XYZ file of N, CA, C and O in Angstrom:
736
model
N 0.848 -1.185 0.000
C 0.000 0.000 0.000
C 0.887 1.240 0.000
O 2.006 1.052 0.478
N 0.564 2.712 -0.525
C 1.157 3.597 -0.744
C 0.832 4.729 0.337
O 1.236 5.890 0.409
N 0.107 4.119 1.019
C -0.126 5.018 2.757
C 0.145 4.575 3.949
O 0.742 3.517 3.750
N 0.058 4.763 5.156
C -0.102 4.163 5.704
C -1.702 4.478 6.640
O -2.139 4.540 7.789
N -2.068 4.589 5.404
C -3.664 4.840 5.945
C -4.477 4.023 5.246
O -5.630 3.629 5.420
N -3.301 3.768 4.065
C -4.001 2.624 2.697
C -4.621 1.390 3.733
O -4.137 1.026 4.805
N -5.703 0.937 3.130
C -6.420 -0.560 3.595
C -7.587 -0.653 2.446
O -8.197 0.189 1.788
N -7.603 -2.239 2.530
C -8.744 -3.142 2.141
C -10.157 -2.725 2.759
O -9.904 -1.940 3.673
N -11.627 -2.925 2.645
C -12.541 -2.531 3.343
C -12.469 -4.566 3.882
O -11.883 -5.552 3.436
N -13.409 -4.302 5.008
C -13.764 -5.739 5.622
C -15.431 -5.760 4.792
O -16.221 -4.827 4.648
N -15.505 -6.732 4.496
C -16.910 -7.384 3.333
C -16.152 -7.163 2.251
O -14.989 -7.317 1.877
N -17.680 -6.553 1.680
C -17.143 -7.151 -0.058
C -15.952 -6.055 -0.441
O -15.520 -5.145 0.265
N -15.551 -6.450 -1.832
C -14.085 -6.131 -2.006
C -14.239 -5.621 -3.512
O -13.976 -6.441 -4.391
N -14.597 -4.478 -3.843
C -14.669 -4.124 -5.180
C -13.268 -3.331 -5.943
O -12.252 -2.811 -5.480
N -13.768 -3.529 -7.270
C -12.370 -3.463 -8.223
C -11.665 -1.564 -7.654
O -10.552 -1.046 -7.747
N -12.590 -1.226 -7.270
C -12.125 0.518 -6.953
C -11.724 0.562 -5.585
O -11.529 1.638 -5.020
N -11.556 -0.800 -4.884
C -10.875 -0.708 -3.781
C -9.559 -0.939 -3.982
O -8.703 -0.093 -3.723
N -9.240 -2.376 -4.572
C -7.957 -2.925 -5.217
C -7.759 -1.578 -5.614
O -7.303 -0.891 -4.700
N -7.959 -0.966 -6.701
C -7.008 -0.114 -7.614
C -6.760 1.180 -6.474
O -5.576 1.496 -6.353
N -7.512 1.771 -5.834
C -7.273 2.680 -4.880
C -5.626 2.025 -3.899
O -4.552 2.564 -3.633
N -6.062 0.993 -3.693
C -5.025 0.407 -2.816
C -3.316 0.151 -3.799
O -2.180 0.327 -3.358
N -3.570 -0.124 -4.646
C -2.323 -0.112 -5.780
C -2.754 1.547 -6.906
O -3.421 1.465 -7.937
N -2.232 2.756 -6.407
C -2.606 3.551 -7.345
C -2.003 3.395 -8.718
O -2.530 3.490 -9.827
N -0.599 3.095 -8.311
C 0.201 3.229 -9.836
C -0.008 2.274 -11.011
O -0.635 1.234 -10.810
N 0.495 2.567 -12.273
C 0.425 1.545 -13.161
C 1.568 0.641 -13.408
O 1.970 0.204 -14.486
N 2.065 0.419 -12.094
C 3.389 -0.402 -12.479
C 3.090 -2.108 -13.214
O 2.008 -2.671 -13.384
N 4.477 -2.594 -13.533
C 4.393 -3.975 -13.743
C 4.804 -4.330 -12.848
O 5.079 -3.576 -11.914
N 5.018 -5.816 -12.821
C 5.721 -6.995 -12.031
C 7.234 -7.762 -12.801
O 7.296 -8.151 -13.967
N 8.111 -7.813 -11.989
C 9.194 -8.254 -12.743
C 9.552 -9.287 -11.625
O 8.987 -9.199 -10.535
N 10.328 -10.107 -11.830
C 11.229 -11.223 -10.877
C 12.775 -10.815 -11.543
O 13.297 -10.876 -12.656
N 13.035 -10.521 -10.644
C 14.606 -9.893 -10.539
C 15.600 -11.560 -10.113
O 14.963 -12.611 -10.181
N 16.277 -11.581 -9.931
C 17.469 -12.798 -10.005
C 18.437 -11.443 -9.132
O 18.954 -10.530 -9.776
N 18.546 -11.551 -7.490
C 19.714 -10.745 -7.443
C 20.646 -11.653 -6.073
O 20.139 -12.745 -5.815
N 21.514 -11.400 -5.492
C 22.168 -12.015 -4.553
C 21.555 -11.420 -3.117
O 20.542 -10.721 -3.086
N 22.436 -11.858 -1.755
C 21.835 -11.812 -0.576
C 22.958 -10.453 -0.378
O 22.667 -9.775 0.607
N 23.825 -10.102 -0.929
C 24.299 -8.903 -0.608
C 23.260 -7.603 -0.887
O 23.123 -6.737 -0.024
N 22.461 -7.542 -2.315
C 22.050 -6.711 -3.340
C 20.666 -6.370 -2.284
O 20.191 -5.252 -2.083
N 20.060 -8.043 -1.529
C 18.977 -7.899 -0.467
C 19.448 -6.718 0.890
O 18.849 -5.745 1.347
N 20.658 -7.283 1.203
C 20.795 -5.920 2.344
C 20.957 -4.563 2.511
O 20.883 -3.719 3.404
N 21.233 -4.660 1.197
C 21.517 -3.288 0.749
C 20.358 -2.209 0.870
O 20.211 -1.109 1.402
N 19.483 -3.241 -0.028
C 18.200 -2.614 0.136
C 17.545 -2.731 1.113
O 16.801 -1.793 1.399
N 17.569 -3.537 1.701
C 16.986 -3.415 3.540
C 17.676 -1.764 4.245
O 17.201 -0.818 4.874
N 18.687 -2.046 3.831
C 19.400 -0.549 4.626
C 18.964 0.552 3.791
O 18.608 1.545 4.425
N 18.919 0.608 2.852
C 17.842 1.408 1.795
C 16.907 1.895 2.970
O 17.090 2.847 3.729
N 15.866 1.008 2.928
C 14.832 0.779 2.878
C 14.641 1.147 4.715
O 13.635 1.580 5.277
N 15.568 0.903 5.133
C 15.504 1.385 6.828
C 15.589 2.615 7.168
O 15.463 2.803 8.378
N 15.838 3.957 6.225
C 16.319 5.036 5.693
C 15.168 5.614 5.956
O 15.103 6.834 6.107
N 14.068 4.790 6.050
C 12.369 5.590 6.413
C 12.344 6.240 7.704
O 11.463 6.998 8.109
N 13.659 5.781 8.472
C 13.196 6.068 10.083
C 14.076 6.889 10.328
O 15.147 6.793 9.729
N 13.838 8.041 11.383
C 14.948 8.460 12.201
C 15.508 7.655 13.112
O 14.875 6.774 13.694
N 16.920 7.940 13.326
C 17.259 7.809 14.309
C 16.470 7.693 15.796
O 15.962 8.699 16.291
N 16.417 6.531 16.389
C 16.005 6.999 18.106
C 16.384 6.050 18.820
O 16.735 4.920 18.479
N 16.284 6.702 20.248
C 16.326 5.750 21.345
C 15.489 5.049 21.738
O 14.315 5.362 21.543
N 15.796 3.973 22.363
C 14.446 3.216 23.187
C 13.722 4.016 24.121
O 12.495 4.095 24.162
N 14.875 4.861 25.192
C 14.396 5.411 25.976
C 13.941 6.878 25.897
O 13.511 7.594 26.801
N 14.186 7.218 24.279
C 13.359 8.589 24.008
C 13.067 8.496 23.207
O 13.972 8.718 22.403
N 11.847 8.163 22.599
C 10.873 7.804 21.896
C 9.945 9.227 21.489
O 9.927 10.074 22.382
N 9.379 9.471 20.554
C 8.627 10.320 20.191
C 7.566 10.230 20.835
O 7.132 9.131 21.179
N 6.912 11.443 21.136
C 5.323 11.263 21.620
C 4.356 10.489 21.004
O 3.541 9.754 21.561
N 4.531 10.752 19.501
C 3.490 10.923 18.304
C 4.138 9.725 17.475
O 4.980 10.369 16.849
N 4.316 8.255 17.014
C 4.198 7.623 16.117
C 5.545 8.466 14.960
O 6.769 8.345 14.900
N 4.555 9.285 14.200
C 5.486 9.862 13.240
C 6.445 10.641 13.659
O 6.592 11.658 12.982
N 7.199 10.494 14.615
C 8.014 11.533 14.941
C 9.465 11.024 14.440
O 10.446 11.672 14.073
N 9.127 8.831 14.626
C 10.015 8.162 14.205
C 9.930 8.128 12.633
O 10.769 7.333 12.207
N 9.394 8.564 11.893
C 9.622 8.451 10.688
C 10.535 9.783 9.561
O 10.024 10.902 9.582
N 11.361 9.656 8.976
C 12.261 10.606 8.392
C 11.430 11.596 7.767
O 10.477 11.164 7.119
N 11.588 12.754 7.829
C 10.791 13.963 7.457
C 10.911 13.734 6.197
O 9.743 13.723 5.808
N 11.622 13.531 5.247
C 11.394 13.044 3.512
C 10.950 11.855 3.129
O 10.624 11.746 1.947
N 10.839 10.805 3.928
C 10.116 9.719 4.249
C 8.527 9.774 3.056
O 7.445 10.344 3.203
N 9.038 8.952 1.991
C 7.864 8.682 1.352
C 7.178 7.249 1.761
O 7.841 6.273 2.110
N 5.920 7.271 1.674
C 5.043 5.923 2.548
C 5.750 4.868 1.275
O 6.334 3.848 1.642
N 5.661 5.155 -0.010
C 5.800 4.301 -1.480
C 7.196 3.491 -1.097
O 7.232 2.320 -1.475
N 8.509 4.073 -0.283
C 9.577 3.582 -0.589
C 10.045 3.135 0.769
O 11.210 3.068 1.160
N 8.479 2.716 1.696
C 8.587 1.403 2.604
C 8.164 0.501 2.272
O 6.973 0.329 2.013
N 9.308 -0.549 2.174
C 8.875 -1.967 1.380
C 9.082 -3.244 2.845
O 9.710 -3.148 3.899
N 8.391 -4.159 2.374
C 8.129 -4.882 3.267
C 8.725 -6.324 2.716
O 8.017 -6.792 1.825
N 9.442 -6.821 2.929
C 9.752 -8.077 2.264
C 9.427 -9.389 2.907
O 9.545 -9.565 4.119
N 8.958 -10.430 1.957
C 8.146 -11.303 2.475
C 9.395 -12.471 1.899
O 10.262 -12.187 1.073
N 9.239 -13.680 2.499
C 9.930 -15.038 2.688
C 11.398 -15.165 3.191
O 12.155 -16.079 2.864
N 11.720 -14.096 4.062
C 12.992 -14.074 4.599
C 12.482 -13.290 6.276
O 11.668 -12.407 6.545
N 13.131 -13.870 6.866
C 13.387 -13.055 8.456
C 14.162 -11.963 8.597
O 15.380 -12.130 8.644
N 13.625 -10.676 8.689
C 15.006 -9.693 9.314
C 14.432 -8.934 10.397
O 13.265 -9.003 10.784
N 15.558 -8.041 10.954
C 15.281 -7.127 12.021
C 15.656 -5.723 11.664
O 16.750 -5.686 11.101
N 15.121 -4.630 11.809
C 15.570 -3.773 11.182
C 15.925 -2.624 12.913
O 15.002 -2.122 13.553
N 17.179 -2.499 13.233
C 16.897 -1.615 14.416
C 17.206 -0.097 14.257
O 18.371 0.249 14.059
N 16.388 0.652 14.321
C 16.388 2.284 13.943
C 17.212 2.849 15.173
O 17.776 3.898 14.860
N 17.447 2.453 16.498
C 18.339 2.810 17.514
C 20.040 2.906 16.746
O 20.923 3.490 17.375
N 20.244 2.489 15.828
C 21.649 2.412 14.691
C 21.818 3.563 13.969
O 20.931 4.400 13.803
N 23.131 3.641 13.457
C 22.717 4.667 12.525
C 22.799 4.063 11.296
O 23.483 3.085 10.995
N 21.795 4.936 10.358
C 21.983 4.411 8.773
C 23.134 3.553 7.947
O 24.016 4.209 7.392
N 23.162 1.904 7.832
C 23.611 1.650 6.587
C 24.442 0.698 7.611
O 25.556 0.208 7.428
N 23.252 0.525 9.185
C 24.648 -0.546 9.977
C 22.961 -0.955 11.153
O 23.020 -1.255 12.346
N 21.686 -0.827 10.332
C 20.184 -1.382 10.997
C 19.927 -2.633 11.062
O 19.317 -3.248 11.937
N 20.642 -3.181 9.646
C 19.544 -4.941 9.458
C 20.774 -5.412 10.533
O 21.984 -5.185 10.512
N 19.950 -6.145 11.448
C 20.895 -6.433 12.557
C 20.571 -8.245 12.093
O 21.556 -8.976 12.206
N 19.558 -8.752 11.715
C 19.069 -9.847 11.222
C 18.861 -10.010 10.274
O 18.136 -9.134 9.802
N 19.239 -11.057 9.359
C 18.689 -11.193 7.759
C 18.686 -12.875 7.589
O 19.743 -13.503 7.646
N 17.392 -13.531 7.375
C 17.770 -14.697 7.324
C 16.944 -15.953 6.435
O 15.719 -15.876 6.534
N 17.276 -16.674 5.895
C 16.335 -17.685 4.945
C 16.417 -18.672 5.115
O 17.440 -19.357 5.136
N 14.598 -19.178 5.387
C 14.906 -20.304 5.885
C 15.987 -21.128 7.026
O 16.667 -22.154 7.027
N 15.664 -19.945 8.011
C 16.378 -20.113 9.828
C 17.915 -19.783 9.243
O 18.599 -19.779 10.266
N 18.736 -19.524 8.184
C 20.242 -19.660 8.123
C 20.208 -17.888 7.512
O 19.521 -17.127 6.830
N 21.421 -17.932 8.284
C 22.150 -16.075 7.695
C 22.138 -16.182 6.025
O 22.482 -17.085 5.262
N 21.719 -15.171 5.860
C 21.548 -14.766 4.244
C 23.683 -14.659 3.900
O 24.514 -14.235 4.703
N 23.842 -14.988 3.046
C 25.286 -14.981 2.626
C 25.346 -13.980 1.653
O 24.268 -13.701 1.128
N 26.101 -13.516 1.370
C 26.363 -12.244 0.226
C 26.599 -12.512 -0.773
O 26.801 -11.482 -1.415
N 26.709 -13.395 -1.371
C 26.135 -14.484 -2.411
C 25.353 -15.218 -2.766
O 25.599 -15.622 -3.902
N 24.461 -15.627 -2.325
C 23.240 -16.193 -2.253
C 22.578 -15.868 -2.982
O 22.404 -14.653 -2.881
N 21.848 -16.457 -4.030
C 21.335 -16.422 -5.067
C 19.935 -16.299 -4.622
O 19.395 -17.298 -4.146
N 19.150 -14.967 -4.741
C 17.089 -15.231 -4.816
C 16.989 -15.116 -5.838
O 17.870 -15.110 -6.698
N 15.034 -14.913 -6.017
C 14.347 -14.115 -7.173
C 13.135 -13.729 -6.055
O 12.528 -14.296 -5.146
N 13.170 -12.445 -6.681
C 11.989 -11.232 -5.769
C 11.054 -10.892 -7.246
O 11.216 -10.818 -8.464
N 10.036 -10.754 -6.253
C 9.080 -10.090 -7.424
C 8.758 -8.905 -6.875
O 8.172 -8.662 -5.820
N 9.353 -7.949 -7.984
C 9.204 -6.306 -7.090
C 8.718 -5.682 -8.663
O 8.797 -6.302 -9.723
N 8.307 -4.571 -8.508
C 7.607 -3.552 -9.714
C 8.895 -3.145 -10.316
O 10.044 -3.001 -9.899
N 8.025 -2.955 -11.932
C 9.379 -1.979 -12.518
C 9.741 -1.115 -11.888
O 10.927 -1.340 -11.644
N 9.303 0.190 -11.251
C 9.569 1.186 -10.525
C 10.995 0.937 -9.744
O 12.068 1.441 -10.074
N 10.740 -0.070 -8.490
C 11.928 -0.296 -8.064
C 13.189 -1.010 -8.748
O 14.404 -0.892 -8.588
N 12.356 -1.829 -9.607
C 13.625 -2.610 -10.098
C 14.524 -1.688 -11.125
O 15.555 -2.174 -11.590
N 14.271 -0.850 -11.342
C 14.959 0.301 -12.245
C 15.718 1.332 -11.185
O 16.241 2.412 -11.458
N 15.631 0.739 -10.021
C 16.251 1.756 -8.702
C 15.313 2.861 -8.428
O 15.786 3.882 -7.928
N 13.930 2.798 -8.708
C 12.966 4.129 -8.348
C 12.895 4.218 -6.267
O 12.808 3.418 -5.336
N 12.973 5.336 -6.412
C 13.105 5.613 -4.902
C 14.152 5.853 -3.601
O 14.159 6.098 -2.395
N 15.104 5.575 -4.852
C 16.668 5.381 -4.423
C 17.498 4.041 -3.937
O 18.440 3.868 -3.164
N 16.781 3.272 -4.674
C 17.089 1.476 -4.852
C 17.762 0.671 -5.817
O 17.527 -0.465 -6.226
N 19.076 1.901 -6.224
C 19.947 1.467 -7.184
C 20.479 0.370 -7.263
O 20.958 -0.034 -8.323
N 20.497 -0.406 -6.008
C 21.311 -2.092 -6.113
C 20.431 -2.900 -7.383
O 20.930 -3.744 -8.127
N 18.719 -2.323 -7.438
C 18.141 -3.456 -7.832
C 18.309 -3.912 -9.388
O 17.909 -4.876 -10.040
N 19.255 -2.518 -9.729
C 19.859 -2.512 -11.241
C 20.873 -3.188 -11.485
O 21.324 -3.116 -12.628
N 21.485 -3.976 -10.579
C 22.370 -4.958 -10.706
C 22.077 -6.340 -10.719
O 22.924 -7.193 -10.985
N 20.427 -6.681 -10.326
C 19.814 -7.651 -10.468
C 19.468 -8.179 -11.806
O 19.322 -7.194 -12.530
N 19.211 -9.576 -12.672
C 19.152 -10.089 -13.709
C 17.403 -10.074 -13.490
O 16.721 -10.560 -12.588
N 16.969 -9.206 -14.872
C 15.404 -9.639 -15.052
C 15.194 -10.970 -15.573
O 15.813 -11.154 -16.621
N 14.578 -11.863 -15.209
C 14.106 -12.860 -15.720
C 12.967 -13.562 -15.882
O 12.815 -14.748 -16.175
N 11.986 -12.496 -15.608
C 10.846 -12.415 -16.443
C 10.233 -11.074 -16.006
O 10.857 -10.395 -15.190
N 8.974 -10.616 -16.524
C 8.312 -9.380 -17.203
C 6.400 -9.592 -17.136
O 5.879 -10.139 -18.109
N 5.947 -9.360 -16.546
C 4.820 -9.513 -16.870
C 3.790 -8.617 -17.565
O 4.078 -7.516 -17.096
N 2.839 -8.442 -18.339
C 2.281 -7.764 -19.307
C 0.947 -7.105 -18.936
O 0.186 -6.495 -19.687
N 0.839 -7.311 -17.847
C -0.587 -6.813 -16.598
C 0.389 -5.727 -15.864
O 1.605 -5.697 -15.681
N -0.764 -4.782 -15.500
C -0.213 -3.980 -14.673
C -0.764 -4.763 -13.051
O -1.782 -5.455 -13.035
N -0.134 -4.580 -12.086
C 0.021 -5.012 -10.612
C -1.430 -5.009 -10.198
O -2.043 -5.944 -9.685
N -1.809 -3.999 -10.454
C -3.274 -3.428 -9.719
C -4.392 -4.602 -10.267
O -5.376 -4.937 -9.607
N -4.033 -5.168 -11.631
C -4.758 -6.204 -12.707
C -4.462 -7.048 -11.963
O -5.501 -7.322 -11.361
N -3.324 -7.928 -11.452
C -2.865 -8.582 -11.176
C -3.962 -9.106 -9.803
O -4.810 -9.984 -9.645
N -3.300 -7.878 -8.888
C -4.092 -8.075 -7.807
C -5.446 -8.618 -7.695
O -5.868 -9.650 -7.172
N -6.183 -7.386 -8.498
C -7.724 -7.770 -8.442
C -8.288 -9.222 -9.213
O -9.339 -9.860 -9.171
N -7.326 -9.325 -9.741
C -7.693 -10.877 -10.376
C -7.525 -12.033 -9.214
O -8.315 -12.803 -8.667
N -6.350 -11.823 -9.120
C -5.844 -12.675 -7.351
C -7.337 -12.653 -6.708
O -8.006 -13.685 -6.659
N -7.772 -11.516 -6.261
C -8.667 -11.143 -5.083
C -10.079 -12.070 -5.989
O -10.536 -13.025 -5.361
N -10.443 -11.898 -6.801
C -11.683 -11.925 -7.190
C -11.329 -13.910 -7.409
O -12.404 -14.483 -7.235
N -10.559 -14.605 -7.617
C -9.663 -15.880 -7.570
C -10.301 -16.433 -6.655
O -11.040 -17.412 -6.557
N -9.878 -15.602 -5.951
C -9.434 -16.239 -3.929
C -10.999 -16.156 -3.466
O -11.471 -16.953 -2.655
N -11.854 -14.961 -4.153
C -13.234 -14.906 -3.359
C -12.875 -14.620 -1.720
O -13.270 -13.536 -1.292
N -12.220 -15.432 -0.856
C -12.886 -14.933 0.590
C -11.296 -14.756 0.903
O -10.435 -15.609 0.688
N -11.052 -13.166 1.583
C -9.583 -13.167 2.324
C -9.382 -13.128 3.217
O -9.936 -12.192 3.794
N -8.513 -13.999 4.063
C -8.171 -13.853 5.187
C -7.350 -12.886 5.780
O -6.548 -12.698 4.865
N -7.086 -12.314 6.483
C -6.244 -11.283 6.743
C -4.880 -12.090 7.171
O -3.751 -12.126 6.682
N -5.464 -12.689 8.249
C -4.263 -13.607 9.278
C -3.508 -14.480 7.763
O -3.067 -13.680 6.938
N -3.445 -15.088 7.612
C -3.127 -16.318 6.150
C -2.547 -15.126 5.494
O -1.433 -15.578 5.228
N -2.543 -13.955 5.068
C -1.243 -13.376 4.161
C -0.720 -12.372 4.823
O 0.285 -11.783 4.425
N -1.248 -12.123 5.725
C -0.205 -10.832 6.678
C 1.046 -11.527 7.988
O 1.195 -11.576 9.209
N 1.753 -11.987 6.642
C 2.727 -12.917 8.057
C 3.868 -11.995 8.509
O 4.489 -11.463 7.589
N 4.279 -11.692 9.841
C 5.105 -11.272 10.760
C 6.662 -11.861 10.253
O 6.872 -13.045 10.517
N 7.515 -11.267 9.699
C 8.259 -11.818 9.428
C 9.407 -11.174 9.216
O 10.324 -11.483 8.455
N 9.272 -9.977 10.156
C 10.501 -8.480 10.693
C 10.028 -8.164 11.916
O 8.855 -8.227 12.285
N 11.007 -7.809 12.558
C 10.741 -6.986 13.653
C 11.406 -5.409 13.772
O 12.248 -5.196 12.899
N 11.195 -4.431 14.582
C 11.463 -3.027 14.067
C 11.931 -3.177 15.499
O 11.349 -4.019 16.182
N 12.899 -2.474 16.034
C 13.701 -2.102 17.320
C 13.792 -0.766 17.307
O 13.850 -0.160 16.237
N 13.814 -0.167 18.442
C 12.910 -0.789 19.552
C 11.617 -0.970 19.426
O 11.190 -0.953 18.271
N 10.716 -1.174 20.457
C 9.662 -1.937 20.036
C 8.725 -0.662 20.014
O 8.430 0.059 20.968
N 8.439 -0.589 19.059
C 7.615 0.546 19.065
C 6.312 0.460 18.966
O 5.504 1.384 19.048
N 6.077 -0.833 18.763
C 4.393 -1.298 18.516
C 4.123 -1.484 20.407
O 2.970 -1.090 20.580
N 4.477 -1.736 21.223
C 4.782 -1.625 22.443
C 3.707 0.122 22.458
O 2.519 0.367 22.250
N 4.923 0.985 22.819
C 4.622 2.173 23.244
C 3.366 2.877 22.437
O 2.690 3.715 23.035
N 3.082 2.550 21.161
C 2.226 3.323 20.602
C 0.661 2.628 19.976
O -0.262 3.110 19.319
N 0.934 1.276 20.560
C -0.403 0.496 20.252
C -0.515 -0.122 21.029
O -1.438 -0.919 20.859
N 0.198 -0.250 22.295
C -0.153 -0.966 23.576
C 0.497 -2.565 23.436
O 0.699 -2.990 24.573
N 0.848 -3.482 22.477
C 1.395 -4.512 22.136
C 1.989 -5.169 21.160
O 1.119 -5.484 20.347
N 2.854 -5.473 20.883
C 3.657 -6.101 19.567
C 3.109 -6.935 18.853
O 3.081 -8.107 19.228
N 2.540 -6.553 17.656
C 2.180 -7.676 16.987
C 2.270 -9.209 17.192
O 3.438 -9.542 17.397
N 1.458 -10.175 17.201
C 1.575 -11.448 17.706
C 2.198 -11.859 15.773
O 2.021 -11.199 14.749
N 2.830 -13.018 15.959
C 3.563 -13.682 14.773
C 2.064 -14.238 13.903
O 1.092 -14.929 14.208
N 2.503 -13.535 12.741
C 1.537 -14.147 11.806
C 0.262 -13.406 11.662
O -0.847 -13.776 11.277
N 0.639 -12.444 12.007
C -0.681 -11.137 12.229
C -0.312 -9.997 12.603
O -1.142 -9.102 12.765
């Protein structure tokens, strides 16, 4: 989602929700890149937060987030474990990175499916131009999606919103009363 206000409605699920929720017209690509090219962009991508302490914490939620901080160029990555701790300074956060329970190696061969946007380095995600395209899809994302959705008929929330980062310090703690439970 491109907010963090973006959401799904609960019931029915119409095509002007999907597309609201994916505004852009991007594609889908599967990139081929290594486990170095992944951290990089994690530290990228950790670049959303200020600096803070555990023990001085913002009043307000957004206080931890970087004043140029676009919502679009927080990415969330799914089938790997990491930790991202904002108490660090920039470009020394992913304190965890891991696949399938073992340390990601800096060689390590994936494939991610991320939008043209990023995979062309949009947002300031130049590693991902060192990644091999190896395939392209001919739908835009938002198509994609709503086809998925209308597929699937009934969504679960729990079943695709899996827990699979943690943010340091705990900030879901201080500003929502509890840390996300795993897998939700």
């Amino acid at each position: 989602l491109f907010t963090d206000s973006g959401q799904l409605p609960q019931g029915q699920i119409a095509l002007r929700d999907v597309y609201s929720a994916y505004i852009y017209d991007n594609t889908l690509y599967v990139l081929e890149i290594n486990g170095d090219i992944l951290r990089r962009a994690l530290e990228k991508d950790a670049e959303y937060f200020n600096q803070v302490s555990a023990g001085a914490l913002p009043a307000d939620p957004k206080g931890f987030v970087a004043a140029n901080a676009r919502d679009y160029n927080w990415d969330i990555y799914t089938g790997v474990d990491y930790t991202i701790d904002i108490s660090k300074p920039v470009g020394q956060r992913v304190t965890r990175l891991q696949f399938k329970g073992k340390d990601v190696a800096p060689d390590q061969k994936f494939r991610i499916a991320i939008n043209n946007y990023r995979a062309s380095g949009g947002g300031g995600f130049a590693m991902f131009k060192e990644g091999t395209r190896v395939w392209a899809s001919t739908s835009e994302i938002r198509d994609l999606m709503a086809n998925w959705v209308q597929a699937k008929g009934t969504i679960d929330p729990a079943a695709i919103n899996v827990r699979n980062f943690t943010l340091l310090p705990d900030v879901y703690t201080k500003y929502f009363g509890a840390a996300p439970a795993a897998g939700g």
